[in-house]
Short mmCIF file of C-alpha atoms in Angstrom, two decimals:
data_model
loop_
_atom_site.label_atom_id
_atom_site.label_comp_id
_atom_site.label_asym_id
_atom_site.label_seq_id
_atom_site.Cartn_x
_atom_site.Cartn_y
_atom_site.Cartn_z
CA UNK A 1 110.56 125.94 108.36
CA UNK A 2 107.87 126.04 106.08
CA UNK A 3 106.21 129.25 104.91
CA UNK A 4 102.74 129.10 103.56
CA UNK A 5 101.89 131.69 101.29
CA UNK A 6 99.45 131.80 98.72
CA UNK A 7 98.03 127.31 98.09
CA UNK A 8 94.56 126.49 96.92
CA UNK A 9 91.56 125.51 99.25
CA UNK A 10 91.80 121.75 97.94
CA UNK A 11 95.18 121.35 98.53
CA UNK A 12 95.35 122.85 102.28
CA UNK A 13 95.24 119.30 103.67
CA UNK A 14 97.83 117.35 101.59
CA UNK A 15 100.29 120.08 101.83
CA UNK A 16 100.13 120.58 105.63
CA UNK A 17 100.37 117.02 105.76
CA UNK A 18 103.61 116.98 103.40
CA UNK A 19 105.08 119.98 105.28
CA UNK A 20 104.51 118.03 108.91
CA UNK A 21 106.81 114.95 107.59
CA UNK A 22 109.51 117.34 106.30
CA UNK A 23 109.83 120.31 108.62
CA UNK A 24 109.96 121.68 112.01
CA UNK A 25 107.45 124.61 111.85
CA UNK A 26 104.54 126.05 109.95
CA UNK A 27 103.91 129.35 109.59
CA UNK A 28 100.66 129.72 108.23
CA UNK A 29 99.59 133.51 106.09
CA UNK A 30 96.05 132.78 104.28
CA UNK A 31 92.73 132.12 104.99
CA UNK A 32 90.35 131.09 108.15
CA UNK A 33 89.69 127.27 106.55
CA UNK A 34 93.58 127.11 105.88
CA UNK A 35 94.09 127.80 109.82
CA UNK A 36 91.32 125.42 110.58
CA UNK A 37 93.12 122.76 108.34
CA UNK A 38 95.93 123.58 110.89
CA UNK A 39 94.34 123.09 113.42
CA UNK A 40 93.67 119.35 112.26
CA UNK A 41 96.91 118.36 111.41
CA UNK A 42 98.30 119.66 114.90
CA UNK A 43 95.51 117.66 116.77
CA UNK A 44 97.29 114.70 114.62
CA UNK A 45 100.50 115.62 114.50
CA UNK A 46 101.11 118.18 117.60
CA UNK A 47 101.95 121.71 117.35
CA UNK A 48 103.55 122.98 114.50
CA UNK A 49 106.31 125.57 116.79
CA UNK A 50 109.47 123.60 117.95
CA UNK A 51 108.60 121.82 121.79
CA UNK A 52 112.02 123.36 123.02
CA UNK A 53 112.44 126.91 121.11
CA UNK A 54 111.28 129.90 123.11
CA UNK A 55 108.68 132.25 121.37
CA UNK A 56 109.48 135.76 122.18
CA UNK A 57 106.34 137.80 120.63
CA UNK A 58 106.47 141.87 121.40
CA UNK A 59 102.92 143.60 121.60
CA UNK A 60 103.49 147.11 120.28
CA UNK A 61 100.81 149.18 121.37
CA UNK A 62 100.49 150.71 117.25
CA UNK A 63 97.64 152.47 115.69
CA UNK A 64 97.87 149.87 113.22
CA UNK A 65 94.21 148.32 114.44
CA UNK A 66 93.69 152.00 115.64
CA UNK A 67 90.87 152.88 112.62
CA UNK A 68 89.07 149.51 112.83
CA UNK A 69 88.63 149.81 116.89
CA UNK A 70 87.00 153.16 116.72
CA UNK A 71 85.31 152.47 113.51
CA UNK A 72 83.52 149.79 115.27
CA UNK A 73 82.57 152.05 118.59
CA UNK A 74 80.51 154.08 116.13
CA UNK A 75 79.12 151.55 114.63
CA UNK A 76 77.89 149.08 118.10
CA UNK A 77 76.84 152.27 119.66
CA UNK A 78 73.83 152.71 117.17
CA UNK A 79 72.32 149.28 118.55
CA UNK A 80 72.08 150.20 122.05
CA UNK A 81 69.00 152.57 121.66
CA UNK A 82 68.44 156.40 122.45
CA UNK A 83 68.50 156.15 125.87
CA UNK A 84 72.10 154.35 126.13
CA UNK A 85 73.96 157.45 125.81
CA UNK A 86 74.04 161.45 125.65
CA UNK A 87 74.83 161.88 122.20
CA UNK A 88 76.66 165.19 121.22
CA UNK A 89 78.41 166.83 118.54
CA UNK A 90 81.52 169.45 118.19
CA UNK A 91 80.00 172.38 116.51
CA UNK A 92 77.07 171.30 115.43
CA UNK A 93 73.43 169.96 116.53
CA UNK A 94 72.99 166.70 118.90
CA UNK A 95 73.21 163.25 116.96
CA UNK A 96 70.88 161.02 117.02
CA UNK A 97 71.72 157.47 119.10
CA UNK A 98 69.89 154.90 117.41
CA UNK A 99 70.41 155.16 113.08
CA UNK A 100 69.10 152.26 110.81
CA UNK A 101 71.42 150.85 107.92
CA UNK A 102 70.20 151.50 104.53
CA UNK A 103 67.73 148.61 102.64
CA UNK A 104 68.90 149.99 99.10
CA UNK A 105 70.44 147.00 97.00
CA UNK A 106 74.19 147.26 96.17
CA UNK A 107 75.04 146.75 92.91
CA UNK A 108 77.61 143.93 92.00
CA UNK A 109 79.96 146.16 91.52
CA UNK A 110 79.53 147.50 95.23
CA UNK A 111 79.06 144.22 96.86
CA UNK A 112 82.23 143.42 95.03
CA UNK A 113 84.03 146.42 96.10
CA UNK A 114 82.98 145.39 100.00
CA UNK A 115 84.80 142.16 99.85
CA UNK A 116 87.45 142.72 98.67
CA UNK A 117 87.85 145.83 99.92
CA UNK A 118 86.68 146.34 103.24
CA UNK A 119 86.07 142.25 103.84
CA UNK A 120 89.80 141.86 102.22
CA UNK A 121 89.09 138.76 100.56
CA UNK A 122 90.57 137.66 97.36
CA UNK A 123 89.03 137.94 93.82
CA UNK A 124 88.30 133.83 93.53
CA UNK A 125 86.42 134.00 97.23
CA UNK A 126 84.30 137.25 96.61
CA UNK A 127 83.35 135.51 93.17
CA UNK A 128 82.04 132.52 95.37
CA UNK A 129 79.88 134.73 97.97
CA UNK A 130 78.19 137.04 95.44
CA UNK A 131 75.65 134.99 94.11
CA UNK A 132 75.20 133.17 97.26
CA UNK A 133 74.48 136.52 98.89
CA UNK A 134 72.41 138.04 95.92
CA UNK A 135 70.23 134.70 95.57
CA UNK A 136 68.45 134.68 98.87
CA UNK A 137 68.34 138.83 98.66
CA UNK A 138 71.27 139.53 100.96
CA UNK A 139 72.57 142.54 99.09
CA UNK A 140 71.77 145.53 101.36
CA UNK A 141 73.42 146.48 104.40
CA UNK A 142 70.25 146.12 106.32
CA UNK A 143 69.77 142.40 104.70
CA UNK A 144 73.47 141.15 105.75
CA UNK A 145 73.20 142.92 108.99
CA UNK A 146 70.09 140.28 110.05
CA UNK A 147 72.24 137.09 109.16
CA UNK A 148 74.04 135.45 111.90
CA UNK A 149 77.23 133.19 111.37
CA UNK A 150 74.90 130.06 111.55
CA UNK A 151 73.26 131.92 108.32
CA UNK A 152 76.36 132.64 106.54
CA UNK A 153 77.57 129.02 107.24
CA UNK A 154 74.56 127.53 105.60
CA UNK A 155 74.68 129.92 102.87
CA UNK A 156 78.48 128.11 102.63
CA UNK A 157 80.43 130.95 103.63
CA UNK A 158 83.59 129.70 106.03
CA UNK A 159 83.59 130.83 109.87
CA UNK A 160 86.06 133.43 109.80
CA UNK A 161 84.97 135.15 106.42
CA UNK A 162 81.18 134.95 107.74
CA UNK A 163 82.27 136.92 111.20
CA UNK A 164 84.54 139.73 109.23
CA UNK A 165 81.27 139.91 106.76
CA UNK A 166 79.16 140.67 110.08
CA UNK A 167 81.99 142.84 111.26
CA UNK A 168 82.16 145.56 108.12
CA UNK A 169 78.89 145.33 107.34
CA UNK A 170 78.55 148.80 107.81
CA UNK A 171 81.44 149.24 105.22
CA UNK A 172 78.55 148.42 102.58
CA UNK A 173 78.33 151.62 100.77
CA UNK A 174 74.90 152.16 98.06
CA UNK A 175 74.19 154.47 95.60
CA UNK A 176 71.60 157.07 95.86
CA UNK A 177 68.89 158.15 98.01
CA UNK A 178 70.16 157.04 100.89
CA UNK A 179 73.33 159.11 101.25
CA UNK A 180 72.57 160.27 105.23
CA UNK A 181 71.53 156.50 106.28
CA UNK A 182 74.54 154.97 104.55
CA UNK A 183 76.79 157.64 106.46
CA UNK A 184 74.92 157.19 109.71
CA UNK A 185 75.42 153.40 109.61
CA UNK A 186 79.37 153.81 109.46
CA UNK A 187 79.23 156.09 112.38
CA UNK A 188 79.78 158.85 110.14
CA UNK A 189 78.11 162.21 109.61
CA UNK A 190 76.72 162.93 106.02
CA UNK A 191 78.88 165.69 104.40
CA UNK A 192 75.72 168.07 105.24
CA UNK A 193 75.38 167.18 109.00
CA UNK A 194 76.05 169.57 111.37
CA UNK A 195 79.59 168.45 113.16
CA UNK A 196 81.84 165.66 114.72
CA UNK A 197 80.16 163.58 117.14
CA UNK A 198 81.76 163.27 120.62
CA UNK A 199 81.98 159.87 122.25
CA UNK A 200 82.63 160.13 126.16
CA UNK A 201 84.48 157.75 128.41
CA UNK A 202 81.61 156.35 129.77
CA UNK A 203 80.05 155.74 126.71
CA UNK A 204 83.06 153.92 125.18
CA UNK A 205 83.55 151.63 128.42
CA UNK A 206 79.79 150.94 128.84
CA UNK A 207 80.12 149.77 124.57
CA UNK A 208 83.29 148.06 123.87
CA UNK A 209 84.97 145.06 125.87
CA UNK A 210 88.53 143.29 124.55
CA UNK A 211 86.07 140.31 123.48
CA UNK A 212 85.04 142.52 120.72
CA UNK A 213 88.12 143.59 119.55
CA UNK A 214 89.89 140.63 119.17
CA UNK A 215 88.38 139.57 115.60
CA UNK A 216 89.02 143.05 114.35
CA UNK A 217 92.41 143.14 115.40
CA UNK A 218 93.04 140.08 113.59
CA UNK A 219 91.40 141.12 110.41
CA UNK A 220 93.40 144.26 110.54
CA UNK A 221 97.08 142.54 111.36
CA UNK A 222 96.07 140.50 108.52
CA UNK A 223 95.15 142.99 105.76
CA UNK A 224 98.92 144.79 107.42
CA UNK A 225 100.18 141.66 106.07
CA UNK A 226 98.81 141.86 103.16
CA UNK A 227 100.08 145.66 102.39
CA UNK A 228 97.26 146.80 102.55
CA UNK A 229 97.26 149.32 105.97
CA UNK A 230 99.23 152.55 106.22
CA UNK A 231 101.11 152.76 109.60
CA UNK A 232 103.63 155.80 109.92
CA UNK A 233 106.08 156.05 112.63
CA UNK A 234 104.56 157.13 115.91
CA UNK A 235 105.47 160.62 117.29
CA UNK A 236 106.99 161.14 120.68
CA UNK A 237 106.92 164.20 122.26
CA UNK A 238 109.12 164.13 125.88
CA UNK A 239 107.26 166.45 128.91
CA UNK A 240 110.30 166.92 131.02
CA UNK A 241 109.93 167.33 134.37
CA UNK A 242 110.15 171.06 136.38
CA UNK A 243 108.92 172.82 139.12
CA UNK A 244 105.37 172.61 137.61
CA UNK A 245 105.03 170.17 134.73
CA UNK A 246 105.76 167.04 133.80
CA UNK A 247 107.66 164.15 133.78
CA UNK A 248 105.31 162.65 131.12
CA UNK A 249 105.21 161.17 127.60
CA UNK A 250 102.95 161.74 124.53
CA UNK A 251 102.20 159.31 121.82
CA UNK A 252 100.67 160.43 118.32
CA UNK A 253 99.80 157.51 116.25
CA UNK A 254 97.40 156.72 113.30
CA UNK A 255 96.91 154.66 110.78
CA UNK A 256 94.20 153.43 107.89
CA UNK A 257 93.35 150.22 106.33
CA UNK A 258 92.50 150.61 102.52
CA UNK A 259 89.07 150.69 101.13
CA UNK A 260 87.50 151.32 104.48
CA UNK A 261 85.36 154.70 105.21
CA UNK A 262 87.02 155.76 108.16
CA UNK A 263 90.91 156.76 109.27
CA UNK A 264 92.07 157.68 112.83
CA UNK A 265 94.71 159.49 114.67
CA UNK A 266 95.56 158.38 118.28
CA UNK A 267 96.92 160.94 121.34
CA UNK A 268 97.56 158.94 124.09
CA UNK A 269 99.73 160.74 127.25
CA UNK A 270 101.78 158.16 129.47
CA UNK A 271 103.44 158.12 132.34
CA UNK A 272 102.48 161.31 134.47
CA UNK A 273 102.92 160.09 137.51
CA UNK A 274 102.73 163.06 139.52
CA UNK A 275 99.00 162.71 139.24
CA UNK A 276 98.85 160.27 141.20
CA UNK A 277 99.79 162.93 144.32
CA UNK A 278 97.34 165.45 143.78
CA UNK A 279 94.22 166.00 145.69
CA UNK A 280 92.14 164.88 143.95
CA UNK A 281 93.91 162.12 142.00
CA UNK A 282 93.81 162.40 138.76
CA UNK A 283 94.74 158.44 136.41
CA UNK A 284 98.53 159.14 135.26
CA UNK A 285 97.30 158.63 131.48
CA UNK A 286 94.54 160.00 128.82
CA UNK A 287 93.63 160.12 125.58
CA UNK A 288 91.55 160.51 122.38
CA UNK A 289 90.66 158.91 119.24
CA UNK A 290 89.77 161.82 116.01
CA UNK A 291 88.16 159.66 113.64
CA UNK A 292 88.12 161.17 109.97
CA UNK A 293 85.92 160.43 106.81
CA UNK A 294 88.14 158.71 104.46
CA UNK A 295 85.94 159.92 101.52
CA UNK A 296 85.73 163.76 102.53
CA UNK A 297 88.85 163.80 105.15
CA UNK A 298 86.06 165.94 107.29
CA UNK A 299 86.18 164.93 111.54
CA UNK A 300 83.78 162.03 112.09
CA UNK A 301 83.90 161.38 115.87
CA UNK A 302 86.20 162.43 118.87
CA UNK A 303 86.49 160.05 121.37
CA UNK A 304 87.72 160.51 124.94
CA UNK A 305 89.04 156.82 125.64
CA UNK A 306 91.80 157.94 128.19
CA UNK A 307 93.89 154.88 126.95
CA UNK A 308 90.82 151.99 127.33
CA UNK A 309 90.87 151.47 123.81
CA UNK A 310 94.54 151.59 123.08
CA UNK A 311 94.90 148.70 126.29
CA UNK A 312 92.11 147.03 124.62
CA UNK A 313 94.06 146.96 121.39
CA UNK A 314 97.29 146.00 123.26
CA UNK A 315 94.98 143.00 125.16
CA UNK A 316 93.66 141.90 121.62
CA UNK A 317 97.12 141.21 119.80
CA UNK A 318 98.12 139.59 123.26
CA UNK A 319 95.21 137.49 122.49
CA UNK A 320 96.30 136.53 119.03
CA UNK A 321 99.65 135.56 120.28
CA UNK A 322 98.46 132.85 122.44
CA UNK A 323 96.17 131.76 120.16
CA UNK A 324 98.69 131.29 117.37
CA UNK A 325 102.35 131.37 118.84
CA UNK A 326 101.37 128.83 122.04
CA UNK A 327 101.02 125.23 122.12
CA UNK A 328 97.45 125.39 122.41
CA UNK A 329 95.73 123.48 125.45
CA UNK A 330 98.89 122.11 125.99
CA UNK A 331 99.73 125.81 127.68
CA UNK A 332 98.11 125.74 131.18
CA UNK A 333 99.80 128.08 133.41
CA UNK A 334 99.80 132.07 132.03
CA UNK A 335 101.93 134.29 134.33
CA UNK A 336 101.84 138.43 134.62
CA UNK A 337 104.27 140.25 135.66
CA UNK A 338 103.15 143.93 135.96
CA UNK A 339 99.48 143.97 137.14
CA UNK A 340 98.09 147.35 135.99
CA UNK A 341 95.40 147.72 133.36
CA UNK A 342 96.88 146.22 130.58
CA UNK A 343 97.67 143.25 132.65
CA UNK A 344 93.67 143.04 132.89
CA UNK A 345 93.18 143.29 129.40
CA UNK A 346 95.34 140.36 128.72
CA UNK A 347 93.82 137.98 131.28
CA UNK A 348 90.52 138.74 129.76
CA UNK A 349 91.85 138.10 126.79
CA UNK A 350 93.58 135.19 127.06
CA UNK A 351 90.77 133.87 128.29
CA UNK A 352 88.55 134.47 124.94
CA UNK A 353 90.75 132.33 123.76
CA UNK A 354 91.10 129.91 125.80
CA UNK A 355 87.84 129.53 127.38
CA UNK A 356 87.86 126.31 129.23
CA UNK A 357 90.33 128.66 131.10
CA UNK A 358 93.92 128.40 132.95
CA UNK A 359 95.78 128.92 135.75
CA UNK A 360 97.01 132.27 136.62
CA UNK A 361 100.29 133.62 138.41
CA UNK A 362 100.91 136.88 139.13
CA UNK A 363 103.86 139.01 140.44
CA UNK A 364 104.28 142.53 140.28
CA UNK A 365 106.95 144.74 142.08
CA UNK A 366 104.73 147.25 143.60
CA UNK A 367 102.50 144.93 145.63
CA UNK A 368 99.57 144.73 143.32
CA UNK A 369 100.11 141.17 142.31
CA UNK A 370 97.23 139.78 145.33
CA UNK A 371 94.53 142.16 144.44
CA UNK A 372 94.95 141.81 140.79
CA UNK A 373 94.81 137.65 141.38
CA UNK A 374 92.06 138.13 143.48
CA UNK A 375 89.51 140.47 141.04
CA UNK A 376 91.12 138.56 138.37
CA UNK A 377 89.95 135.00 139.93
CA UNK A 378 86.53 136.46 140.52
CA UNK A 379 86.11 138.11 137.09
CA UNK A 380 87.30 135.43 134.96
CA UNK A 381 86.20 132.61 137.15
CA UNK A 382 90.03 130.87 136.83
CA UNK A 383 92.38 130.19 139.48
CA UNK A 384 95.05 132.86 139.91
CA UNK A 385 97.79 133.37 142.91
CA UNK A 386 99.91 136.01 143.57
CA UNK A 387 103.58 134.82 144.12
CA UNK A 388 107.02 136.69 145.45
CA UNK A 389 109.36 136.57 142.79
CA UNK A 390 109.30 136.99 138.82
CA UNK A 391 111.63 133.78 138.98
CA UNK A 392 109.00 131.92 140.64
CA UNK A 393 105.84 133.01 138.46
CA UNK A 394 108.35 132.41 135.20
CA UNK A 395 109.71 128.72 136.29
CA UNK A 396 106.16 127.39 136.61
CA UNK A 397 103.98 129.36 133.61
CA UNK A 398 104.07 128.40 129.85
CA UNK A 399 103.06 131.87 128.35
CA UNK A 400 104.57 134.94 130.32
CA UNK A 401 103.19 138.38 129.83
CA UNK A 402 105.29 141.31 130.69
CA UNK A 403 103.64 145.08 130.99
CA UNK A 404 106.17 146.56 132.96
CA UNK A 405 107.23 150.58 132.42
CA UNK A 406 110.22 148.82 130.83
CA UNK A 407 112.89 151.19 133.16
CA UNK A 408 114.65 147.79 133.82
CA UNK A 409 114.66 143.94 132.39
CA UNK A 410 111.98 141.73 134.58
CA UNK A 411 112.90 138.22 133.58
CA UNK A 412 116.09 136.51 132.43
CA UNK A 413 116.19 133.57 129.91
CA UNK A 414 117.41 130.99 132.58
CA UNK A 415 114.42 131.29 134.44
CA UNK A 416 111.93 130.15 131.30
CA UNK A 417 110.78 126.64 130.41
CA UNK A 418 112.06 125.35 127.23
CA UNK A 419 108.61 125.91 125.18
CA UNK A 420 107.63 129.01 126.80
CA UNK A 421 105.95 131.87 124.96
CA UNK A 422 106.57 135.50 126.47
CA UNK A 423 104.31 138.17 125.18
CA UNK A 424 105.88 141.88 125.79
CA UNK A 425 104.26 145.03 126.02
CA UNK A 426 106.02 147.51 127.98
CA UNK A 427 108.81 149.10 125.69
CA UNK A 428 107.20 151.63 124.40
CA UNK A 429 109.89 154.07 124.08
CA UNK A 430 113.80 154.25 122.82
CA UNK A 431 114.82 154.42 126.61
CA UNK A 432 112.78 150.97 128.00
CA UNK A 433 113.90 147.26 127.82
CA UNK A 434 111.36 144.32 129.47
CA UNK A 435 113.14 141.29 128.24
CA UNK A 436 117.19 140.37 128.15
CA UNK A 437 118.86 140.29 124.65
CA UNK A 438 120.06 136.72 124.92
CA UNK A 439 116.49 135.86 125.34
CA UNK A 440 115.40 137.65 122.22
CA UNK A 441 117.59 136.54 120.30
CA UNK A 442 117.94 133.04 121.01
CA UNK A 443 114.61 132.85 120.46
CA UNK A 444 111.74 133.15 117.74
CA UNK A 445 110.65 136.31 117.69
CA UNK A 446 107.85 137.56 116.61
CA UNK A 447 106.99 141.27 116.03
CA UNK A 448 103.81 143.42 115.74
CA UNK A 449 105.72 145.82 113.17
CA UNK A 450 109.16 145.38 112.57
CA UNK A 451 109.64 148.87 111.29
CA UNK A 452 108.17 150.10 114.67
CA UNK A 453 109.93 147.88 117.33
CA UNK A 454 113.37 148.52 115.53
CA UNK A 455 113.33 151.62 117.07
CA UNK A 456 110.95 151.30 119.83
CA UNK A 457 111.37 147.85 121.59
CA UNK A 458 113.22 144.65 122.44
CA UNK A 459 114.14 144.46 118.97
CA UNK A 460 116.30 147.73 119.26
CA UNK A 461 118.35 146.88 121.81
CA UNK A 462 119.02 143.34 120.30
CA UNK A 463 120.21 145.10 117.26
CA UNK A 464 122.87 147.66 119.35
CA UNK A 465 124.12 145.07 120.85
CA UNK A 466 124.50 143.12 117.49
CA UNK A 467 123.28 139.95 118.81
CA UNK A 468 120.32 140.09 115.58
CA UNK A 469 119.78 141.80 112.38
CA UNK A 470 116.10 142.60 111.10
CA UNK A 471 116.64 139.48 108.91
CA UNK A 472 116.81 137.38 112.29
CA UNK A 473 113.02 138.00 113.27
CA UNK A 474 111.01 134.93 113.01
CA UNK A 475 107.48 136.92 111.65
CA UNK A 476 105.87 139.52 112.29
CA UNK A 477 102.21 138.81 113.36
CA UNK A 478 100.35 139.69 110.74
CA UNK A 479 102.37 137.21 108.71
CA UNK A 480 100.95 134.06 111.10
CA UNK A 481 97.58 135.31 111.67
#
């Protein structure tokens, strides 16, 4: 195994190439045109992962992309125009829905500050986009925010560094005069303004989609890999179940991704099923997003996501997996088992990145499997079926997604191809368990956050049972991406 740290732009090619004659695997940490130098050494050479190694990669759902998700729902909300929502505010006067960015010129030492700061990129590459940028006049947040990808291509800026650019434009912070605009185009409130603004369900749905998420969530495992994000242990609080309340389970996660304007602090409530029995029924989850000034620590935004954006989230890394821990097009066949929302989230997913598309098989215990194929079929326009067993969707597929509530193992290792790639989500608590240990650990697995699915996730058990140490785990994902 090779591990690709830190290697110069003009060497990308004639290292890969050196590393594909000597080892078995790359594992690639470092920049967009390094991954798309990948990408042309596999099409030589084949994949980089071993043909007949299992990839175990766990989906934690963390707050680690928690900040840059709800960052960007204030900031794509501003573009849909004042009649797209009802914008209010928590103590204070309505906001308005449509804010412009600010046309001030940032100084070098702001533009600098943006990317490598909230952009993330390295000294050597923000040196090489400065005067690019600043020679055509592209040094305001309003400026950058008219450039397309084409744009920034021409203007010799790579693919994935021109997208992120696009992405945190409204990171841009400029000096004077325009202190309320600047604010407004992050989503934010100006210290003066009147209160937090309060994002509804509706709103939040009709705004964000898991396409949109996806390049965020990579930048963010990324700068994680880096060191560069603060991700505490979640909190768990246990509702036990009585006459009256519960059985449910509360989740309080946050986290922030240095030099960007905004932090956030998840809620999300789980499994309260008893909902699902009252008259009317009521969804057996919720949620909200606080969203804090990282300059001021005064409340931005509260959002009332009831979960979307945390299975958005969850459907993004999912995403990420299969782009970089799969063979590829090679990897035709995707089976689910569990078919709730999250299951949803990473067909749509999965299918951002791979759009010519794939075959779908789904199984789920409770019946759902056939209606989930079926809106799944429609939506995505890909073939899915619904099938009997977990054995049967398993012996045919060549990534496996499990989002199960985790009360019991769903697959065993006997039933997998050799190459296959199974993407976990369910384990979200000390007590739950999707995937065998002798799968886990006879395979390469990958974690969103070591530190996190130690304790919560396949990775704890696997350690009990002494069958790995933390030293066995393959990468985490923000190591690859």
């Amino acid at each position: 195994i090779t591990l690709v740290e830190r290697i110069s732009q003009s060497s990308t090619l004639e290292m890969f190439g050196r590393a594909a004659r000597t080892t078995r695997a790359v594992v690639l940490r470092s920049t967009p045109t390094h991954r798309r130098a990948l990408s042309t050494l596999v099409a030589v050479n084949g994949p980089p992962l071993l043909p007949d190694t299992n990839v175990v990669h766990e989906v934690d759902p963390t707050a680690t992309t928690t900040t840059t998700t709800s960052s960007m729902i204030l900031k794509r909300v501003e573009h849909l125009g004042p009649n797209a929502y009802e914008a209010r505010t928590v103590g204070g006067d309505a906001a308005p829905a449509a804010l412009a960015r600010s046309s001030r010129q940032a100084t070098d030492a702001q533009l600098r500050s943006w990317l490598t700061g909230s952009c993330g990129f390295r000294d050597s590459v923000a040196d090489e986009y400065l005067p690019r940028l600043q020679a055509d006049g592209f040094d305001s947040p309003a400026a950058i925010a008219m450039l397309s990808v084409d744009d920034l291509e021409r203007r010799r800026v790579r693919t994935g560094h021109a997208r992120t650019m696009l992405a945190r434009v409204d990171d841009l912070q400029v000096d004077g005069g325009d202190a309320s605009a600047a604010a407004a185009a992050t989503g934010a409130a100006a210290p003066s303004a009147g209160g937090a603004r309060l994002f509804d369900y509706e709103t939040i749905t009709a705004t964000m989609s898991v396409d949109d998420v996806i390049p965020p969530v990579e930048h963010a495992f990324a700068q994680l890999a880096d060191g560069k994000v603060d991700v505490p242990i979640p909190m768990h609080i246990g509702i036990d179940e009585t006459a009256l309340y519960g059985p449910g389970d509360v989740h309080v996660k946050g986290g922030y991704v240095s030099g960007t304007p905004t932090f956030t602090v998840k809620l999300a409530c789980v499994s309260f099923y008893k909902n699902l029995e009252r008259d009317p029924p009521l969804p057996p989850g919720a949620g909200i997003f606080v969203v804090m000034n990282a300059e001021t620590g005064q409340t931005l935004a509260v959002m009332q996501e009831n979960r979307y954006l945390t299975d958005l989230r969850t459907g993004a890394a999912g995403a990420l997996a299969v782009k970089y821990l799969s063979r590829g097009d090679q990897d035709k066949t995707v089976a689910f088992i569990g078919c709730g929302a999250i299951a949803r989230n990473m067909a749509r997913a999965t299918k951002a990145v791979k759009p010519e598309g794939f075959h779908g098989i789904a199984y789920s215990p409770d019946d759902s499997s056939l209606a989930f194929a079926e809106a799944m079929a429609a939506e995505l326009d890909c073939p899915f079926e619904a099938v009997a067993t977990a054995h049967e969707a398993c012996r045919r597929a060549d990534i496996v997604f499990t989002q199960t509530p985790g009360s019991a193992t769903v697959l065993e290792k006997r039933w997998l191809r050799t190459h296959a790639t199974v993407i976990a989500s369910g384990s979200d608590q000390p007590t739950k368990q999707e995937l065998p240990v002798d799968l886990v650990a006879g395979s390469k697995y990958v974690a969103d956050l070591v530190k996190q699915t130690s304790r919560v996730g396949e990775l704890r058990p696997a350690l009990a049972a002494g069958a790995m140490t933390e030293a066995d785990v393959y990468a985490e994902l923000g190591d690859i991406v």
